[in-house]
Amino acid sequence: MSDAARKKAGYKEVLGAPAHMVAEVTHGTLHLQPRPRFRHARSTSALGDLIGPPFNWGDHGGPGGWLILDEPELHLGEHIVVPDLVGWRRERMPELPDAAYCELAPDWICEALSPSTAAFDRAEKMPIYAQHGVRHAWLIDPDLQTLEAFELEGSRWLLLEVLRGDATVRVPPFEAIELPLARLWAR
């Protein structure tokens, strides 16, 4: 069957996916991934715990001004993606939408890489985020204990730095606080 004759996947296929899977659609193809491993979920939860209070609410001396969410469903053009963590600046999203998904591209995304998702996150999702103007992207790898920070320059990702291990760092767009990387890898 030719590519033109093949039916493109869309929201109907996402809604019909098994509940124990994460369903995403890129370039008309449905992708099903198992729910994240606990180690993966622990890393993203710890990151959300670290940046959420100072940036969501301005707690702990942080600047506030952000809306940080875990695993929202984003509809970016024809693509349906579920990043591990996202953030919108409050001036762009002053209120949470009362919907199951959001069409407004975030200002920051974070994907936690695993052996089964790393190639998809890098080769499929990162270009989509760039195409839709996401300004900052972080890729964290709990197995390698690394954080890669990217900034959008024009239509391409610029790698700002690769951080690893137990370093305490300041990383855009959240450089107002120190981030103890060891907390992301703790078991």
PDB file of C-alpha atoms in Angstrom:
ATOM      1  CA  MET A   1       0.000   0.000   0.000  1.00  0.00           C
ATOM      2  CA  SER A   2       1.345   3.450  -0.869  1.00  0.00           C
ATOM      3  CA  ASP A   3       1.895   6.133   1.761  1.00  0.00           C
ATOM      4  CA  ALA A   4      -0.856   8.200   0.136  1.00  0.00           C
ATOM      5  CA  ALA A   5      -3.346   5.319   0.460  1.00  0.00           C
ATOM      6  CA  ARG A   6      -2.486   4.648   4.095  1.00  0.00           C
ATOM      7  CA  LYS A   7      -4.846   6.338   6.563  1.00  0.00           C
ATOM      8  CA  LYS A   8      -3.162   8.841   8.857  1.00  0.00           C
ATOM      9  CA  ALA A   9      -3.613   8.348  12.575  1.00  0.00           C
ATOM     10  CA  GLY A  10      -5.222  11.111  14.599  1.00  0.00           C
ATOM     11  CA  TYR A  11      -6.983  11.827  17.869  1.00  0.00           C
ATOM     12  CA  LYS A  12      -9.450   8.952  17.375  1.00  0.00           C
ATOM     13  CA  GLU A  13      -6.536   6.484  17.484  1.00  0.00           C
ATOM     14  CA  VAL A  14      -5.115   8.167  20.599  1.00  0.00           C
ATOM     15  CA  LEU A  15      -8.480   7.856  22.346  1.00  0.00           C
ATOM     16  CA  GLY A  16      -8.724   4.190  21.307  1.00  0.00           C
ATOM     17  CA  ALA A  17      -5.276   3.264  22.634  1.00  0.00           C
ATOM     18  CA  PRO A  18      -4.977   0.886  25.588  1.00  0.00           C
ATOM     19  CA  ALA A  19      -5.068   2.748  28.927  1.00  0.00           C
ATOM     20  CA  HIS A  20      -1.699   1.325  30.021  1.00  0.00           C
ATOM     21  CA  MET A  21       0.085   2.888  27.031  1.00  0.00           C
ATOM     22  CA  VAL A  22       1.165   6.445  26.207  1.00  0.00           C
ATOM     23  CA  ALA A  23      -0.281   7.210  22.768  1.00  0.00           C
ATOM     24  CA  GLU A  24       1.283   9.868  20.549  1.00  0.00           C
ATOM     25  CA  VAL A  25       0.907  10.741  16.871  1.00  0.00           C
ATOM     26  CA  THR A  26       3.744  12.190  14.804  1.00  0.00           C
ATOM     27  CA  HIS A  27       3.572  12.683  11.048  1.00  0.00           C
ATOM     28  CA  GLY A  28       0.325  10.697  10.916  1.00  0.00           C
ATOM     29  CA  THR A  29       1.751   7.615  12.652  1.00  0.00           C
ATOM     30  CA  LEU A  30       0.450   6.316  15.980  1.00  0.00           C
ATOM     31  CA  HIS A  31       3.197   5.515  18.499  1.00  0.00           C
ATOM     32  CA  LEU A  32       2.434   3.471  21.603  1.00  0.00           C
ATOM     33  CA  GLN A  33       4.878   3.357  24.496  1.00  0.00           C
ATOM     34  CA  PRO A  34       4.480   1.615  27.827  1.00  0.00           C
ATOM     35  CA  ARG A  35       4.069   3.858  30.857  1.00  0.00           C
ATOM     36  CA  PRO A  36       7.472   5.025  32.152  1.00  0.00           C
ATOM     37  CA  ARG A  37       9.600   2.876  34.435  1.00  0.00           C
ATOM     38  CA  PHE A  38       9.635   3.928  38.069  1.00  0.00           C
ATOM     39  CA  ARG A  39      13.193   5.245  37.798  1.00  0.00           C
ATOM     40  CA  HIS A  40      12.157   7.434  34.863  1.00  0.00           C
ATOM     41  CA  ALA A  41       9.054   8.656  36.723  1.00  0.00           C
ATOM     42  CA  ARG A  42      11.133   9.328  39.841  1.00  0.00           C
ATOM     43  CA  SER A  43      13.512  11.585  37.896  1.00  0.00           C
ATOM     44  CA  THR A  44      10.743  13.662  36.322  1.00  0.00           C
ATOM     45  CA  SER A  45       8.807  13.838  39.599  1.00  0.00           C
ATOM     46  CA  ALA A  46      11.928  15.033  41.433  1.00  0.00           C
ATOM     47  CA  LEU A  47      12.563  17.648  38.749  1.00  0.00           C
ATOM     48  CA  GLY A  48       8.979  18.874  39.016  1.00  0.00           C
ATOM     49  CA  ASP A  49       9.339  19.029  42.817  1.00  0.00           C
ATOM     50  CA  LEU A  50      12.492  21.144  42.449  1.00  0.00           C
ATOM     51  CA  ILE A  51      11.308  23.663  39.869  1.00  0.00           C
ATOM     52  CA  GLY A  52       7.586  23.702  40.621  1.00  0.00           C
ATOM     53  CA  PRO A  53       7.495  25.625  43.910  1.00  0.00           C
ATOM     54  CA  PRO A  54       9.873  28.451  42.943  1.00  0.00           C
ATOM     55  CA  PHE A  55       8.528  28.858  39.407  1.00  0.00           C
ATOM     56  CA  ASN A  56       4.827  27.941  39.730  1.00  0.00           C
ATOM     57  CA  TRP A  57       4.227  29.855  42.950  1.00  0.00           C
ATOM     58  CA  GLY A  58       7.320  31.945  43.682  1.00  0.00           C
ATOM     59  CA  ASP A  59       8.042  29.879  46.816  1.00  0.00           C
ATOM     60  CA  HIS A  60      11.540  29.456  48.288  1.00  0.00           C
ATOM     61  CA  GLY A  61      12.722  32.773  46.857  1.00  0.00           C
ATOM     62  CA  GLY A  62      11.841  31.822  43.292  1.00  0.00           C
ATOM     63  CA  PRO A  63      10.508  34.241  40.700  1.00  0.00           C
ATOM     64  CA  GLY A  64       7.167  32.540  39.946  1.00  0.00           C
ATOM     65  CA  GLY A  65       5.682  33.372  36.563  1.00  0.00           C
ATOM     66  CA  TRP A  66       5.396  29.829  35.187  1.00  0.00           C
ATOM     67  CA  LEU A  67       2.846  27.044  34.888  1.00  0.00           C
ATOM     68  CA  ILE A  68       4.652  23.672  35.177  1.00  0.00           C
ATOM     69  CA  LEU A  69       2.749  20.442  34.396  1.00  0.00           C
ATOM     70  CA  ASP A  70       3.482  16.707  34.264  1.00  0.00           C
ATOM     71  CA  GLU A  71       2.669  14.789  31.072  1.00  0.00           C
ATOM     72  CA  PRO A  72       0.081  17.037  29.424  1.00  0.00           C
ATOM     73  CA  GLU A  73      -1.257  16.060  26.032  1.00  0.00           C
ATOM     74  CA  LEU A  74      -0.226  18.633  23.443  1.00  0.00           C
ATOM     75  CA  HIS A  75      -1.772  19.008  19.998  1.00  0.00           C
ATOM     76  CA  LEU A  76       0.849  20.798  17.922  1.00  0.00           C
ATOM     77  CA  GLY A  77      -0.513  21.031  14.409  1.00  0.00           C
ATOM     78  CA  GLU A  78      -1.037  17.476  13.161  1.00  0.00           C
ATOM     79  CA  HIS A  79       1.073  16.050  15.999  1.00  0.00           C
ATOM     80  CA  ILE A  80      -0.136  14.762  19.360  1.00  0.00           C
ATOM     81  CA  VAL A  81       2.677  14.468  21.902  1.00  0.00           C
ATOM     82  CA  VAL A  82       2.974  13.881  25.635  1.00  0.00           C
ATOM     83  CA  PRO A  83       6.199  15.353  27.037  1.00  0.00           C
ATOM     84  CA  ASP A  84       7.239  14.302  30.530  1.00  0.00           C
ATOM     85  CA  LEU A  85       7.257  17.871  31.890  1.00  0.00           C
ATOM     86  CA  VAL A  86       6.344  21.204  30.329  1.00  0.00           C
ATOM     87  CA  GLY A  87       6.244  24.837  31.320  1.00  0.00           C
ATOM     88  CA  TRP A  88       4.470  27.887  29.980  1.00  0.00           C
ATOM     89  CA  ARG A  89       5.297  31.416  31.030  1.00  0.00           C
ATOM     90  CA  ARG A  90       2.214  32.856  32.741  1.00  0.00           C
ATOM     91  CA  GLU A  91       2.052  35.775  30.319  1.00  0.00           C
ATOM     92  CA  ARG A  92       1.417  33.224  27.542  1.00  0.00           C
ATOM     93  CA  MET A  93      -0.899  30.950  29.586  1.00  0.00           C
ATOM     94  CA  PRO A  94      -2.375  32.900  32.491  1.00  0.00           C
ATOM     95  CA  GLU A  95      -5.000  30.210  33.254  1.00  0.00           C
ATOM     96  CA  LEU A  96      -5.207  26.452  32.841  1.00  0.00           C
ATOM     97  CA  PRO A  97      -7.428  25.513  29.922  1.00  0.00           C
ATOM     98  CA  ASP A  98     -10.479  23.445  30.868  1.00  0.00           C
ATOM     99  CA  ALA A  99      -9.696  20.760  28.294  1.00  0.00           C
ATOM    100  CA  ALA A 100      -8.123  17.323  27.909  1.00  0.00           C
ATOM    101  CA  TYR A 101      -5.308  18.724  25.777  1.00  0.00           C
ATOM    102  CA  CYS A 102      -3.633  21.997  24.872  1.00  0.00           C
ATOM    103  CA  GLU A 103      -2.832  23.478  21.457  1.00  0.00           C
ATOM    104  CA  LEU A 104      -0.527  26.229  22.769  1.00  0.00           C
ATOM    105  CA  ALA A 105       3.117  25.153  22.496  1.00  0.00           C
ATOM    106  CA  PRO A 106       4.933  25.407  25.828  1.00  0.00           C
ATOM    107  CA  ASP A 107       7.998  27.563  26.463  1.00  0.00           C
ATOM    108  CA  TRP A 108       9.956  24.618  27.919  1.00  0.00           C
ATOM    109  CA  ILE A 109       9.755  20.843  27.642  1.00  0.00           C
ATOM    110  CA  CYS A 110      11.606  18.054  29.380  1.00  0.00           C
ATOM    111  CA  GLU A 111      11.789  14.491  28.125  1.00  0.00           C
ATOM    112  CA  ALA A 112      13.234  11.717  30.264  1.00  0.00           C
ATOM    113  CA  LEU A 113      15.075   9.318  28.001  1.00  0.00           C
ATOM    114  CA  SER A 114      14.959   5.561  28.271  1.00  0.00           C
ATOM    115  CA  PRO A 115      16.401   2.920  25.949  1.00  0.00           C
ATOM    116  CA  SER A 116      12.954   2.429  24.376  1.00  0.00           C
ATOM    117  CA  THR A 117      12.123   6.149  23.903  1.00  0.00           C
ATOM    118  CA  ALA A 118      15.418   8.004  23.353  1.00  0.00           C
ATOM    119  CA  ALA A 119      15.495   7.739  19.546  1.00  0.00           C
ATOM    120  CA  PHE A 120      11.812   8.733  19.262  1.00  0.00           C
ATOM    121  CA  ASP A 121      12.233  11.680  21.650  1.00  0.00           C
ATOM    122  CA  ARG A 122      15.323  12.939  19.815  1.00  0.00           C
ATOM    123  CA  ALA A 123      14.486  12.256  16.160  1.00  0.00           C
ATOM    124  CA  GLU A 124      10.701  12.677  16.116  1.00  0.00           C
ATOM    125  CA  LYS A 125       9.647  14.924  18.977  1.00  0.00           C
ATOM    126  CA  MET A 126      12.536  17.419  19.241  1.00  0.00           C
ATOM    127  CA  PRO A 127      12.041  18.663  15.626  1.00  0.00           C
ATOM    128  CA  ILE A 128       8.300  19.042  16.296  1.00  0.00           C
ATOM    129  CA  TYR A 129       9.007  21.134  19.396  1.00  0.00           C
ATOM    130  CA  ALA A 130      11.385  23.325  17.367  1.00  0.00           C
ATOM    131  CA  GLN A 131       8.866  23.685  14.537  1.00  0.00           C
ATOM    132  CA  HIS A 132       6.268  24.939  17.035  1.00  0.00           C
ATOM    133  CA  GLY A 133       8.567  27.432  18.745  1.00  0.00           C
ATOM    134  CA  VAL A 134       9.293  25.769  22.073  1.00  0.00           C
ATOM    135  CA  ARG A 135      12.175  27.942  23.350  1.00  0.00           C
ATOM    136  CA  HIS A 136      13.900  25.512  25.747  1.00  0.00           C
ATOM    137  CA  ALA A 137      14.230  21.732  25.900  1.00  0.00           C
ATOM    138  CA  TRP A 138      15.881  19.451  28.421  1.00  0.00           C
ATOM    139  CA  LEU A 139      16.633  15.790  27.882  1.00  0.00           C
ATOM    140  CA  ILE A 140      17.369  13.897  31.071  1.00  0.00           C
ATOM    141  CA  ASP A 141      18.738  10.379  31.132  1.00  0.00           C
ATOM    142  CA  PRO A 142      18.306   8.650  34.499  1.00  0.00           C
ATOM    143  CA  ASP A 143      20.532   5.745  33.444  1.00  0.00           C
ATOM    144  CA  LEU A 144      23.451   7.924  32.316  1.00  0.00           C
ATOM    145  CA  GLN A 145      22.652  10.596  34.936  1.00  0.00           C
ATOM    146  CA  THR A 146      22.815  13.422  32.389  1.00  0.00           C
ATOM    147  CA  LEU A 147      20.833  16.561  31.640  1.00  0.00           C
ATOM    148  CA  GLU A 148      21.189  18.068  28.155  1.00  0.00           C
ATOM    149  CA  ALA A 149      19.946  21.666  27.902  1.00  0.00           C
ATOM    150  CA  PHE A 150      18.928  23.109  24.536  1.00  0.00           C
ATOM    151  CA  GLU A 151      17.757  26.530  23.406  1.00  0.00           C
ATOM    152  CA  LEU A 152      15.953  27.234  20.160  1.00  0.00           C
ATOM    153  CA  GLU A 153      18.013  29.430  17.842  1.00  0.00           C
ATOM    154  CA  GLY A 154      15.996  30.257  14.757  1.00  0.00           C
ATOM    155  CA  SER A 155      14.519  26.896  13.801  1.00  0.00           C
ATOM    156  CA  ARG A 156      17.354  24.747  15.206  1.00  0.00           C
ATOM    157  CA  TRP A 157      18.317  23.478  18.618  1.00  0.00           C
ATOM    158  CA  LEU A 158      21.501  24.847  20.134  1.00  0.00           C
ATOM    159  CA  LEU A 159      23.024  22.561  22.762  1.00  0.00           C
ATOM    160  CA  LEU A 160      23.852  24.806  25.725  1.00  0.00           C
ATOM    161  CA  GLU A 161      25.483  22.176  27.917  1.00  0.00           C
ATOM    162  CA  VAL A 162      25.524  18.569  29.010  1.00  0.00           C
ATOM    163  CA  LEU A 163      25.525  18.213  32.777  1.00  0.00           C
ATOM    164  CA  ARG A 164      26.024  15.004  34.683  1.00  0.00           C
ATOM    165  CA  GLY A 165      26.285  13.243  37.977  1.00  0.00           C
ATOM    166  CA  ASP A 166      25.890  15.074  41.260  1.00  0.00           C
ATOM    167  CA  ALA A 167      26.628  18.625  40.084  1.00  0.00           C
ATOM    168  CA  THR A 168      24.579  21.534  41.382  1.00  0.00           C
ATOM    169  CA  VAL A 169      23.747  23.664  38.352  1.00  0.00           C
ATOM    170  CA  ARG A 170      21.811  26.638  37.011  1.00  0.00           C
ATOM    171  CA  VAL A 171      20.143  25.885  33.688  1.00  0.00           C
ATOM    172  CA  PRO A 172      18.059  28.166  31.427  1.00  0.00           C
ATOM    173  CA  PRO A 173      15.212  28.922  31.600  1.00  0.00           C
ATOM    174  CA  PHE A 174      15.281  28.111  35.331  1.00  0.00           C
ATOM    175  CA  GLU A 175      18.703  29.528  36.160  1.00  0.00           C
ATOM    176  CA  ALA A 176      17.222  31.610  39.015  1.00  0.00           C
ATOM    177  CA  ILE A 177      17.616  28.530  41.255  1.00  0.00           C
ATOM    178  CA  GLU A 178      20.320  25.977  41.854  1.00  0.00           C
ATOM    179  CA  LEU A 179      19.357  22.506  40.726  1.00  0.00           C
ATOM    180  CA  PRO A 180      21.006  19.600  42.596  1.00  0.00           C
ATOM    181  CA  LEU A 181      21.197  16.914  39.882  1.00  0.00           C
ATOM    182  CA  ALA A 182      21.748  14.157  42.474  1.00  0.00           C
ATOM    183  CA  ARG A 183      18.082  14.529  43.459  1.00  0.00           C
ATOM    184  CA  LEU A 184      17.056  13.488  39.927  1.00  0.00           C
ATOM    185  CA  TRP A 185      18.932  10.201  40.122  1.00  0.00           C
ATOM    186  CA  ALA A 186      18.085   9.236  43.720  1.00  0.00           C
ATOM    187  CA  ARG A 187      16.426   5.895  44.186  1.00  0.00           C
TER     188      ARG A 187
END
